[in-house]
Amino acid sequence: GPQSLRLEASHTQVTLELEPGGRVLVTIVDEQGFPIPAPTVAVSTRGERLLMKTKLETGALGIIGPLVQGAYTLAVSAVGFEGVKRPLTIAQGESSIEIVMTRTVSLSGRVIDEYGRIAPGISVLVTPTGDSINTDADGRFSIAVPTVGQYGLHAHHSDWGGVDTTAIAPKENIELQLDPKASVDITVSIAGRRVEGAHALLSHPDGVFRSDR
């Protein structure tokens, strides 16, 4: 395990004694026993310090360790499925566990700009739930919705434009292309002093727009 060390000279002699460790083999399936597409596995200490995080190939066995024996937290996530978070005990030797994930009703896809380039960090708002999420580094988003049905999707960026559309959940590979539009500059202040980090929401018959900065 991690050891604390104090440096008091130009050269410090250190001896580390390895402790017996353990490994856990993780199988990740859905409720029908089929492999989960590209799940992400993360292991952290009970104090929420992240130790490892990896994205697996579909059907691949997750190998955790070797780690020092003790108590940890295992978190598994995948697009279109409810995340799983559970205690994990590492014992000496090798053991196996199976994680069963439940499919969710979700809307997923990507946001691109007017030239077809990926648009990371774009806010995507779902109505009427009011939930929102930012696109990842690849411009992709995935957001769970309560039930099957029609929802509104609103994506916008103050410089690149916005887009409003509807989709019937569940649906994947939705493409939202930003269209340059007009913008409004808003200054928020209290008693003449500007307020940092304030959020503004602009309502319009064509949609709801949120500030990104």
mmCIF file with all atom_site columns, C-alpha atoms in Angstrom, residues 24-95:
data_model
loop_
_atom_site.group_PDB
_atom_site.id
_atom_site.type_symbol
_atom_site.label_atom_id
_atom_site.label_alt_id
_atom_site.label_comp_id
_atom_site.label_asym_id
_atom_site.label_entity_id
_atom_site.label_seq_id
_atom_site.pdbx_PDB_ins_code
_atom_site.Cartn_x
_atom_site.Cartn_y
_atom_site.Cartn_z
_atom_site.occupancy
_atom_site.B_iso_or_equiv
_atom_site.pdbx_formal_charge
_atom_site.auth_seq_id
_atom_site.auth_comp_id
_atom_site.auth_asym_id
_atom_site.auth_atom_id
_atom_site.pdbx_PDB_model_num
ATOM 1  C CA . VAL A 1 24 ? -10.740 -9.971  -8.691  1.00 0.00 ? 24 VAL A CA 1
ATOM 2  C CA . LEU A 1 25 ? -12.037 -11.061 -12.094 1.00 0.00 ? 25 LEU A CA 1
ATOM 3  C CA . VAL A 1 26 ? -15.200 -9.153  -13.030 1.00 0.00 ? 26 VAL A CA 1
ATOM 4  C CA . THR A 1 27 ? -17.801 -10.357 -15.530 1.00 0.00 ? 27 THR A CA 1
ATOM 5  C CA . ILE A 1 28 ? -20.304 -7.668  -16.596 1.00 0.00 ? 28 ILE A CA 1
ATOM 6  C CA . VAL A 1 29 ? -23.622 -8.704  -18.166 1.00 0.00 ? 29 VAL A CA 1
ATOM 7  C CA . ASP A 1 30 ? -27.172 -7.448  -18.634 1.00 0.00 ? 30 ASP A CA 1
ATOM 8  C CA . GLU A 1 31 ? -30.325 -8.987  -17.178 1.00 0.00 ? 31 GLU A CA 1
ATOM 9  C CA . GLN A 1 32 ? -30.417 -11.591 -19.967 1.00 0.00 ? 32 GLN A CA 1
ATOM 10 C CA . GLY A 1 33 ? -26.807 -12.579 -19.398 1.00 0.00 ? 33 GLY A CA 1
ATOM 11 C CA . PHE A 1 34 ? -25.446 -10.864 -22.511 1.00 0.00 ? 34 PHE A CA 1
ATOM 12 C CA . PRO A 1 35 ? -22.187 -8.843  -22.364 1.00 0.00 ? 35 PRO A CA 1
ATOM 13 C CA . ILE A 1 36 ? -22.483 -5.119  -21.711 1.00 0.00 ? 36 ILE A CA 1
ATOM 14 C CA . PRO A 1 37 ? -21.124 -2.959  -24.577 1.00 0.00 ? 37 PRO A CA 1
ATOM 15 C CA . ALA A 1 38 ? -17.856 -1.223  -23.629 1.00 0.00 ? 38 ALA A CA 1
ATOM 16 C CA . PRO A 1 39 ? -18.340 -0.856  -19.857 1.00 0.00 ? 39 PRO A CA 1
ATOM 17 C CA . THR A 1 40 ? -16.104 1.360   -17.715 1.00 0.00 ? 40 THR A CA 1
ATOM 18 C CA . VAL A 1 41 ? -14.768 -0.096  -14.467 1.00 0.00 ? 41 VAL A CA 1
ATOM 19 C CA . ALA A 1 42 ? -13.407 2.079   -11.660 1.00 0.00 ? 42 ALA A CA 1
ATOM 20 C CA . VAL A 1 43 ? -11.965 1.093   -8.274  1.00 0.00 ? 43 VAL A CA 1
ATOM 21 C CA . SER A 1 44 ? -11.462 3.509   -5.413  1.00 0.00 ? 44 SER A CA 1
ATOM 22 C CA . THR A 1 45 ? -10.709 3.392   -1.722  1.00 0.00 ? 45 THR A CA 1
ATOM 23 C CA . ARG A 1 46 ? -13.572 3.711   0.730   1.00 0.00 ? 46 ARG A CA 1
ATOM 24 C CA . GLY A 1 47 ? -12.384 7.297   1.089   1.00 0.00 ? 47 GLY A CA 1
ATOM 25 C CA . GLU A 1 48 ? -13.246 7.843   -2.610  1.00 0.00 ? 48 GLU A CA 1
ATOM 26 C CA . ARG A 1 49 ? -9.612  8.085   -3.788  1.00 0.00 ? 49 ARG A CA 1
ATOM 27 C CA . LEU A 1 50 ? -9.568  6.710   -7.332  1.00 0.00 ? 50 LEU A CA 1
ATOM 28 C CA . LEU A 1 51 ? -7.046  3.888   -7.818  1.00 0.00 ? 51 LEU A CA 1
ATOM 29 C CA . MET A 1 52 ? -7.835  2.657   -11.323 1.00 0.00 ? 52 MET A CA 1
ATOM 30 C CA . LYS A 1 53 ? -10.291 3.320   -14.134 1.00 0.00 ? 53 LYS A CA 1
ATOM 31 C CA . THR A 1 54 ? -10.441 1.446   -17.415 1.00 0.00 ? 54 THR A CA 1
ATOM 32 C CA . LYS A 1 55 ? -12.818 0.971   -20.337 1.00 0.00 ? 55 LYS A CA 1
ATOM 33 C CA . LEU A 1 56 ? -13.231 -2.649  -21.360 1.00 0.00 ? 56 LEU A CA 1
ATOM 34 C CA . GLU A 1 57 ? -13.937 -4.156  -24.735 1.00 0.00 ? 57 GLU A CA 1
ATOM 35 C CA . THR A 1 58 ? -17.401 -5.681  -25.092 1.00 0.00 ? 58 THR A CA 1
ATOM 36 C CA . GLY A 1 59 ? -17.355 -9.119  -23.461 1.00 0.00 ? 59 GLY A CA 1
ATOM 37 C CA . ALA A 1 60 ? -13.867 -8.666  -22.006 1.00 0.00 ? 60 ALA A CA 1
ATOM 38 C CA . LEU A 1 61 ? -13.099 -9.855  -18.490 1.00 0.00 ? 61 LEU A CA 1
ATOM 39 C CA . GLY A 1 62 ? -12.302 -7.062  -16.059 1.00 0.00 ? 62 GLY A CA 1
ATOM 40 C CA . ILE A 1 63 ? -9.141  -7.755  -14.064 1.00 0.00 ? 63 ILE A CA 1
ATOM 41 C CA . ILE A 1 64 ? -8.773  -5.766  -10.847 1.00 0.00 ? 64 ILE A CA 1
ATOM 42 C CA . GLY A 1 65 ? -5.449  -5.950  -9.091  1.00 0.00 ? 65 GLY A CA 1
ATOM 43 C CA . PRO A 1 66 ? -3.257  -7.111  -7.729  1.00 0.00 ? 66 PRO A CA 1
ATOM 44 C CA . LEU A 1 67 ? -4.197  -4.777  -4.886  1.00 0.00 ? 67 LEU A CA 1
ATOM 45 C CA . VAL A 1 68 ? -3.474  -4.836  -1.161  1.00 0.00 ? 68 VAL A CA 1
ATOM 46 C CA . GLN A 1 69 ? -6.038  -6.881  0.739   1.00 0.00 ? 69 GLN A CA 1
ATOM 47 C CA . GLY A 1 70 ? -8.853  -4.792  2.152   1.00 0.00 ? 70 GLY A CA 1
ATOM 48 C CA . ALA A 1 71 ? -12.074 -2.927  1.431   1.00 0.00 ? 71 ALA A CA 1
ATOM 49 C CA . TYR A 1 72 ? -12.636 -0.906  -1.750  1.00 0.00 ? 72 TYR A CA 1
ATOM 50 C CA . THR A 1 73 ? -15.489 0.517   -3.841  1.00 0.00 ? 73 THR A CA 1
ATOM 51 C CA . LEU A 1 74 ? -16.255 -0.782  -7.329  1.00 0.00 ? 74 LEU A CA 1
ATOM 52 C CA . ALA A 1 75 ? -18.152 1.392   -9.836  1.00 0.00 ? 75 ALA A CA 1
ATOM 53 C CA . VAL A 1 76 ? -19.305 0.158   -13.259 1.00 0.00 ? 76 VAL A CA 1
ATOM 54 C CA . SER A 1 77 ? -20.928 2.344   -15.921 1.00 0.00 ? 77 SER A CA 1
ATOM 55 C CA . ALA A 1 78 ? -22.021 1.894   -19.532 1.00 0.00 ? 78 ALA A CA 1
ATOM 56 C CA . VAL A 1 79 ? -24.070 3.874   -22.035 1.00 0.00 ? 79 VAL A CA 1
ATOM 57 C CA . GLY A 1 80 ? -27.731 2.891   -21.838 1.00 0.00 ? 80 GLY A CA 1
ATOM 58 C CA . PHE A 1 81 ? -27.451 1.148   -18.450 1.00 0.00 ? 81 PHE A CA 1
ATOM 59 C CA . GLU A 1 82 ? -27.886 2.178   -14.829 1.00 0.00 ? 82 GLU A CA 1
ATOM 60 C CA . GLY A 1 83 ? -24.560 2.596   -13.081 1.00 0.00 ? 83 GLY A CA 1
ATOM 61 C CA . VAL A 1 84 ? -23.570 0.076   -10.414 1.00 0.00 ? 84 VAL A CA 1
ATOM 62 C CA . LYS A 1 85 ? -21.650 1.015   -7.273  1.00 0.00 ? 85 LYS A CA 1
ATOM 63 C CA . ARG A 1 86 ? -20.906 -1.621  -4.654  1.00 0.00 ? 86 ARG A CA 1
ATOM 64 C CA . PRO A 1 87 ? -18.392 -2.527  -1.947  1.00 0.00 ? 87 PRO A CA 1
ATOM 65 C CA . LEU A 1 88 ? -15.476 -4.672  -3.095  1.00 0.00 ? 88 LEU A CA 1
ATOM 66 C CA . THR A 1 89 ? -13.301 -6.837  -0.860  1.00 0.00 ? 89 THR A CA 1
ATOM 67 C CA . ILE A 1 90 ? -9.853  -7.853  -2.060  1.00 0.00 ? 90 ILE A CA 1
ATOM 68 C CA . ALA A 1 91 ? -8.622  -11.080 -0.476  1.00 0.00 ? 91 ALA A CA 1
ATOM 69 C CA . GLN A 1 92 ? -5.359  -12.928 -0.990  1.00 0.00 ? 92 GLN A CA 1
ATOM 70 C CA . GLY A 1 93 ? -5.331  -14.912 -4.200  1.00 0.00 ? 93 GLY A CA 1
ATOM 71 C CA . GLU A 1 94 ? -7.893  -14.667 -6.972  1.00 0.00 ? 94 GLU A CA 1
ATOM 72 C CA . SER A 1 95 ? -11.690 -14.455 -6.861  1.00 0.00 ? 95 SER A CA 1
#
